[in-house]
Coordinates of C-alpha atoms in Angstrom, one line a residue:
M1 CA 4.4 -23.6 -17.8
K2 CA 7.9 -23.5 -19.3
N3 CA 6.6 -21.2 -22.1
F4 CA 5.0 -19.0 -19.5
G5 CA 8.2 -18.7 -17.5
T6 CA 10.1 -17.7 -20.6
L7 CA 7.6 -15.1 -21.5
F8 CA 7.4 -13.8 -18.0
G9 CA 11.2 -13.4 -17.8
F10 CA 11.2 -11.7 -21.2
E11 CA 8.6 -9.2 -20.1
M12 CA 10.4 -8.5 -16.8
K13 CA 13.6 -7.9 -18.8
K14 CA 11.8 -5.5 -21.2
I15 CA 10.5 -3.4 -18.3
W16 CA 13.8 -3.3 -16.3
M17 CA 16.1 -2.9 -19.3
R18 CA 14.4 0.4 -20.2
P19 CA 16.5 3.3 -19.2
M20 CA 13.4 5.2 -18.2
T21 CA 12.5 2.6 -15.5
W22 CA 15.9 2.7 -13.8
A23 CA 16.1 6.5 -14.2
A24 CA 12.8 6.9 -12.5
V25 CA 13.6 4.5 -9.6
L26 CA 17.0 6.0 -9.0
V27 CA 15.7 9.6 -9.1
F28 CA 13.0 8.7 -6.6
C29 CA 15.6 6.9 -4.4
A30 CA 17.8 9.9 -4.4
A31 CA 14.9 12.2 -3.6
F32 CA 13.7 10.3 -0.6
I33 CA 17.2 9.7 0.8
T34 CA 17.7 13.4 0.6
I35 CA 14.4 14.1 2.3
T36 CA 15.3 11.7 5.1
V37 CA 18.7 13.0 5.9
Q38 CA 18.2 16.7 5.1
P39 CA 17.1 17.7 8.6
F40 CA 20.6 16.7 9.9
F41 CA 22.4 19.1 7.5
R42 CA 20.2 22.2 7.6
S43 CA 22.1 25.4 7.7
G44 CA 21.2 28.5 9.7
G45 CA 20.9 28.3 13.4
A46 CA 20.9 30.3 16.6
A47 CA 23.2 31.2 19.6
F48 CA 22.1 29.7 22.9
T49 CA 23.1 30.8 26.4
A50 CA 22.6 28.7 29.5
T51 CA 24.0 28.4 33.1
D52 CA 25.4 25.0 34.1
A53 CA 25.2 23.3 37.5
D54 CA 28.4 25.1 38.6
G55 CA 27.0 28.5 37.8
K56 CA 29.1 28.9 34.7
E57 CA 27.5 30.7 31.7
I58 CA 27.7 28.8 28.4
T59 CA 27.1 30.3 25.0
Q60 CA 27.2 28.3 21.8
F61 CA 26.0 28.7 18.3
L62 CA 24.3 25.6 16.9
T63 CA 23.2 25.1 13.4
A64 CA 19.7 23.8 12.7
G65 CA 21.2 20.5 11.8
E66 CA 23.1 20.3 15.1
Q67 CA 20.0 21.1 17.0
Y68 CA 18.1 18.3 15.2
R69 CA 20.8 15.8 15.9
L70 CA 20.7 16.7 19.6
R71 CA 16.9 16.2 19.6
V72 CA 17.4 12.7 18.1
E73 CA 20.2 11.6 20.4
G74 CA 18.7 13.2 23.5
A75 CA 15.4 11.4 23.3
R76 CA 17.2 8.0 23.3
T77 CA 18.2 8.4 26.9
L78 CA 14.5 8.1 28.0
S79 CA 13.9 5.1 25.8
G80 CA 12.0 2.3 27.6
Q81 CA 10.8 4.3 30.6
P82 CA 7.1 3.8 31.5
M83 CA 5.2 7.1 31.2
D84 CA 3.7 6.8 34.8
E85 CA 3.4 9.1 37.7
A86 CA 7.2 8.8 38.5
F87 CA 8.1 9.7 34.9
F88 CA 5.9 12.8 34.9
Q89 CA 7.2 13.8 38.3
T90 CA 10.8 13.5 37.2
A91 CA 10.1 15.5 34.0
Q92 CA 8.5 18.3 36.1
E93 CA 11.5 18.4 38.4
T94 CA 14.1 18.3 35.6
I95 CA 12.7 20.7 33.0
P96 CA 13.0 24.3 34.0
L97 CA 9.3 25.1 33.6
D98 CA 9.6 28.5 35.1
K99 CA 11.7 29.8 32.3
D100 CA 10.5 31.2 28.9
Y101 CA 10.6 29.0 25.8
F102 CA 14.0 30.3 24.5
D103 CA 15.6 29.7 27.9
K104 CA 14.2 26.1 27.9
E105 CA 15.6 25.6 24.4
S106 CA 19.0 26.8 25.6
Y107 CA 18.8 24.3 28.6
F108 CA 17.8 21.5 26.3
F109 CA 20.5 22.1 23.7
L110 CA 23.4 23.0 26.0
I111 CA 22.7 21.2 29.3
D112 CA 20.4 18.2 29.0
P113 CA 18.6 17.4 25.7
S114 CA 16.9 14.2 27.0
Y115 CA 13.4 15.8 27.7
R116 CA 13.4 18.1 24.7
D117 CA 11.1 16.1 22.5
F118 CA 9.0 14.9 25.4
Y119 CA 8.4 18.6 26.4
T120 CA 7.5 19.5 22.9
E121 CA 4.9 16.8 22.5
F122 CA 3.6 16.5 26.1
G123 CA 4.5 19.8 27.7
E124 CA 0.8 20.9 28.0
W125 CA 0.3 18.0 30.4
L126 CA 3.2 18.8 32.7
N127 CA 1.1 21.0 34.9
G128 CA -0.8 17.8 36.0
T129 CA -0.1 14.2 36.6
A130 CA 0.0 11.0 34.5
E131 CA -3.5 10.2 35.6
H132 CA -4.7 13.5 34.3
Y133 CA -3.1 12.8 30.9
Y134 CA -4.6 9.4 30.5
T135 CA -8.0 10.5 31.8
A136 CA -8.1 13.4 29.4
R137 CA -7.2 11.1 26.5
Q138 CA -9.9 8.6 27.4
N139 CA -12.5 11.4 27.7
S140 CA -11.4 12.7 24.3
R141 CA -11.9 9.2 22.9
E142 CA -15.4 8.8 24.5
L143 CA -16.4 12.2 23.1
S144 CA -15.5 11.2 19.6
W145 CA -17.3 7.9 19.8
Q146 CA -20.6 9.6 20.7
R147 CA -21.3 10.3 17.0
L148 CA -20.9 6.6 16.1
T149 CA -23.5 3.9 16.3
E150 CA -23.4 1.8 19.5
E151 CA -22.0 -1.2 17.6
D152 CA -19.1 0.9 16.0
A153 CA -18.4 2.6 19.3
A154 CA -18.1 -0.8 21.0
Y155 CA -15.6 -1.9 18.3
W156 CA -13.3 1.1 19.2
R157 CA -13.8 0.7 22.9
E158 CA -12.6 -2.9 22.6
L159 CA -9.5 -1.9 20.7
E160 CA -8.8 1.0 23.1
A161 CA -8.9 -1.5 26.0
R162 CA -6.1 -3.4 24.3
V163 CA -3.8 -0.4 24.1
E164 CA -1.3 -0.9 26.9
K165 CA -1.0 1.9 29.4
P166 CA 1.0 3.5 30.7
F167 CA 2.7 4.1 27.5
V168 CA 6.4 3.3 27.3
Y169 CA 8.3 6.3 26.1
Q170 CA 10.3 5.8 22.9
P171 CA 12.1 8.3 20.6
V172 CA 9.7 8.1 17.6
L173 CA 11.2 10.8 15.5
G174 CA 12.7 8.3 13.1
P175 CA 9.6 6.2 12.6
R176 CA 7.5 9.3 12.2
M177 CA 9.8 10.5 9.4
L178 CA 9.5 7.1 7.7
M179 CA 5.7 7.2 8.0
N180 CA 5.7 10.7 6.4
M181 CA 7.9 9.3 3.6
L182 CA 5.3 6.5 3.0
G183 CA 2.3 8.7 3.4
S184 CA 0.8 11.8 1.7
A185 CA 3.8 13.9 2.6
G186 CA 6.1 11.6 0.5
L187 CA 5.9 8.6 -1.8
E188 CA 2.1 8.2 -1.9
M189 CA 1.8 11.6 -3.5
F190 CA 4.1 10.8 -6.4
L191 CA 3.5 7.0 -6.7
P192 CA 1.4 7.2 -9.9
L193 CA 4.3 9.0 -11.6
L194 CA 6.8 6.4 -10.5
V195 CA 4.7 3.5 -11.6
G196 CA 3.6 5.2 -14.8
L197 CA 7.2 5.8 -15.9
C198 CA 7.9 2.1 -15.3
L199 CA 4.8 0.6 -17.0
C200 CA 3.6 3.1 -19.6
D201 CA 4.9 0.8 -22.5
L202 CA 3.7 -2.5 -21.0
Y203 CA 1.1 -3.2 -23.7
A204 CA 1.8 -0.3 -26.1
Q205 CA 5.2 -1.5 -27.3
E206 CA 3.8 -4.3 -29.4
R207 CA 1.6 -1.9 -31.4
R208 CA 4.4 0.6 -31.8
T209 CA 6.8 -2.1 -33.1
R210 CA 4.1 -3.8 -35.2
A211 CA 4.6 -7.1 -33.5
G212 CA 0.9 -7.6 -32.7
A213 CA 0.1 -9.6 -35.8
L214 CA 2.7 -12.2 -35.0
I215 CA 1.8 -12.4 -31.3
F216 CA -2.0 -12.7 -31.9
S217 CA -1.6 -15.4 -34.5
S218 CA -1.8 -18.1 -31.8
P219 CA -4.7 -18.0 -29.3
R220 CA -2.7 -20.0 -26.7
G221 CA 0.3 -17.7 -27.2
R222 CA -1.6 -14.5 -26.6
R223 CA -3.3 -15.8 -23.5
C224 CA 0.0 -16.8 -22.1
L225 CA 1.6 -13.5 -23.0
Y226 CA -1.3 -11.6 -21.4
L227 CA -0.7 -13.4 -18.1
A228 CA 3.0 -12.9 -18.4
K229 CA 2.6 -9.2 -19.0
T230 CA 0.1 -8.7 -16.2
L231 CA 2.2 -10.5 -13.7
A232 CA 5.4 -8.7 -14.8
G233 CA 3.6 -5.4 -14.6
A234 CA 2.2 -6.0 -11.1
I235 CA 5.5 -7.3 -9.8
S236 CA 7.4 -4.4 -11.3
A237 CA 5.0 -1.8 -9.8
V238 CA 5.5 -3.4 -6.4
A239 CA 9.3 -3.9 -6.9
A240 CA 9.9 -0.2 -7.9
T241 CA 8.0 0.9 -4.8
L242 CA 9.9 -1.4 -2.5
I243 CA 13.3 -0.3 -3.9
V244 CA 12.4 3.4 -3.2
V245 CA 11.1 2.6 0.3
S246 CA 14.1 0.4 1.0
A247 CA 16.5 3.2 0.0
G248 CA 14.7 5.8 2.2
G249 CA 14.3 3.2 5.1
L250 CA 18.0 2.3 5.1
A251 CA 18.9 6.0 5.2
N252 CA 16.5 6.4 8.1
L253 CA 18.0 3.6 10.1
L254 CA 21.5 4.9 9.4
F255 CA 20.7 8.4 10.8
Y256 CA 18.0 7.8 13.3
G257 CA 19.0 4.3 14.5
P258 CA 16.7 1.4 15.3
Y259 CA 14.8 3.3 17.9
G260 CA 11.1 3.8 18.5
Y261 CA 9.6 1.1 16.3
D262 CA 8.3 -0.8 19.4
G263 CA 6.7 2.3 20.8
A264 CA 2.9 2.7 20.8
I265 CA 1.7 4.8 17.9
Q266 CA -0.1 7.0 20.4
I267 CA 3.3 8.5 21.4
S268 CA 3.4 10.2 18.0
P269 CA 1.7 13.6 18.2
W270 CA -0.3 13.0 15.0
L271 CA -1.6 9.6 16.3
W272 CA -2.5 10.7 19.8
H273 CA -6.2 10.1 19.0
S274 CA -5.8 6.6 17.5
S275 CA -7.2 3.6 19.3
L276 CA -5.3 1.0 17.4
P277 CA -3.3 -1.3 19.7
I278 CA -0.2 -1.4 17.6
A279 CA 3.4 -0.2 17.7
M280 CA 5.0 2.3 15.4
G281 CA 6.8 -0.5 13.5
Q282 CA 3.4 -2.2 12.9
G283 CA 1.9 1.0 11.7
I284 CA 4.7 1.4 9.2
L285 CA 4.1 -2.1 7.9
I286 CA 0.4 -1.3 7.5
L287 CA 1.1 1.9 5.6
L288 CA 3.6 -0.1 3.4
G289 CA 0.9 -2.7 2.6
L290 CA -1.6 0.0 1.7
L291 CA 1.1 1.8 -0.4
L292 CA 1.8 -1.5 -2.3
A293 CA -1.9 -2.0 -2.9
Y294 CA -2.1 1.5 -4.3
A295 CA 0.9 0.8 -6.5
L296 CA -1.0 -2.1 -8.0
V297 CA -4.0 0.2 -8.7
C298 CA -1.7 2.7 -10.4
G299 CA 0.0 0.0 -12.4
A300 CA -3.3 -1.4 -13.5
A301 CA -4.6 2.0 -14.5
T302 CA -1.4 2.6 -16.5
A303 CA -1.7 -0.8 -18.2
L304 CA -5.3 -0.3 -19.0
T305 CA -4.6 2.9 -20.8
S306 CA -1.6 1.3 -22.5
V307 CA -3.6 -1.6 -23.9
W308 CA -6.7 0.3 -25.0
S309 CA -4.9 3.3 -26.5
G310 CA -1.8 1.5 -27.8
S311 CA 0.1 4.6 -26.7
G312 CA 2.8 4.9 -24.1
A313 CA 2.3 8.7 -24.0
A314 CA -1.4 8.3 -23.3
A315 CA -0.7 5.8 -20.5
M316 CA 1.9 8.3 -19.0
A317 CA -0.7 11.1 -19.3
I318 CA -3.2 9.0 -17.3
S319 CA -0.6 8.3 -14.6
V320 CA 0.1 12.1 -14.3
G321 CA -3.7 12.7 -14.2
V322 CA -4.2 10.2 -11.4
M323 CA -1.4 11.9 -9.5
I324 CA -2.8 15.4 -9.9
A325 CA -6.3 14.2 -9.0
A326 CA -5.2 12.4 -5.9
M327 CA -3.3 15.6 -4.8
T328 CA -6.0 18.1 -5.5
L329 CA -9.3 16.4 -4.5
D330 CA -10.8 17.4 -1.2
R331 CA -9.6 15.3 1.7
T332 CA -12.1 16.6 4.2
E333 CA -15.4 15.1 2.9
P334 CA -16.7 12.1 4.8
G335 CA -17.8 8.8 3.4
W336 CA -16.0 7.3 0.3
W337 CA -13.6 10.3 0.2
A338 CA -11.9 8.8 3.2
Y339 CA -10.6 6.1 0.8
M340 CA -8.7 8.5 -1.3
P341 CA -5.0 7.7 -1.2
G342 CA -4.2 11.0 0.6
N343 CA -6.5 10.0 3.4
L344 CA -6.0 6.3 3.5
V345 CA -2.3 5.8 2.8
D346 CA -1.4 8.2 5.5
E347 CA -1.5 8.7 9.3
R348 CA -5.0 10.0 8.7
G349 CA -6.2 6.5 8.1
M350 CA -5.0 5.4 11.5
N351 CA -7.0 8.1 13.2
S352 CA -10.2 7.4 11.2
L353 CA -13.2 6.0 13.0
Q354 CA -14.9 4.7 9.9
I355 CA -16.2 1.2 10.1
T356 CA -17.4 -1.0 7.2
N357 CA -19.6 -4.1 7.9
L358 CA -18.7 -6.7 5.3
F359 CA -20.8 -9.9 5.5
G360 CA -21.3 -9.3 9.2
V361 CA -17.6 -8.6 9.9
Q362 CA -16.5 -5.2 11.2
L363 CA -13.5 -3.8 9.3
N364 CA -11.8 -0.5 10.1
I365 CA -10.8 1.7 7.2
L366 CA -7.3 0.3 6.9
Q367 CA -8.6 -3.2 6.4
S368 CA -11.5 -2.3 4.1
G369 CA -9.3 0.1 2.2
F370 CA -6.7 -2.5 1.5
L371 CA -9.4 -4.9 0.2
L372 CA -10.9 -2.1 -1.9
Y373 CA -7.6 -1.3 -3.5
M374 CA -6.8 -4.9 -4.3
A375 CA -10.3 -5.4 -5.8
L376 CA -9.9 -2.3 -7.9
A377 CA -6.6 -3.5 -9.2
V378 CA -8.1 -6.9 -10.2
V379 CA -11.0 -5.2 -12.0
L380 CA -8.6 -2.9 -13.9
F381 CA -6.4 -5.9 -14.9
V382 CA -9.5 -7.8 -16.1
L383 CA -10.4 -4.8 -18.3
C384 CA -6.9 -5.0 -19.6
R385 CA -7.7 -8.5 -20.7
L386 CA -10.7 -7.2 -22.7
G387 CA -8.5 -4.6 -24.4
W388 CA -6.0 -7.3 -25.2
R389 CA -8.7 -9.5 -26.8
R390 CA -9.9 -6.4 -28.8
S391 CA -6.4 -5.9 -30.0
A392 CA -6.2 -9.5 -31.0
A393 CA -9.4 -9.3 -33.0
G394 CA -8.2 -6.2 -34.7
S395 CA -5.0 -7.9 -35.8
A396 CA -6.8 -11.0 -37.0

């Protein structure tokens, strides 16, 4: 055990002492911090004119960044209010619905920004009541369940019944931005590149430095080293991902504040159709778990190429190939295509109605997808073991 601990520490040190590893992690951190804060500093803008309660005309030029900041800060004033009949009635009485869109924008930015985001996301329902909104949503859900088997439809009806209504309004712009950063609009897309840059030399370095003959001279030593390398590679793939996510997440908290994470995911426009009884914060944790499982798959694929080819360049090429394939393959096909990273590690996964029956247990796509990615990572690391033994036999 002491020998394993020494080897594991040595392998971790090799990975994290490489300039390429830290360069990749820092570049990704900088990129996702920039993506997170960029909306607050956008240039350009428009001049708005509105009349206040005293009849005084106000004209002010606001940059795009200032408009965005008003959206974020204004929505906080409604935080925690139940979206019931009284809420909808107050919104109808407060928002100048009889004006055109630009006049409303002037009102929101110069007079009262509190209902700006609510109007953008729920404005089509303001000609009715809260009951109309919730009934329309339920009818939409029932319509989508008609194409499912009765067993699968019952699964989603049971989950939908656990979604608390009326929803409690929360400013979810910050959590939505974080979800986008985790999903196919952000880190998921480039994750194979990040992991590949960190692990491309995991097994190839020994062949390049001609240290293989010494390593493989002891069967016990090579088994221990394989386990140390595998564990170091898996932990490093997860650690690199977590460092980048943490950097973007901290920037998100700094600029958006700790708001909206306890709001139902159905408040987010892209998740309106979801029947999962979870909050935005829980949704983010689910996406993070899937992202880390995908990082293990990417790490295992990179390691597999590294050990079988003995080339860090080849391993890096495979990582880039995985990234390009994940970005370009069709996301609209049903069936197993739904498990592609762009569909699963994304808000799309939370809207999916796909159910897998595993040994009599019903699993939604988020649950079955996580198990699938973990199983795939294990299989690839086992194949690494076969490549490691082949290298040992070749050096004998």
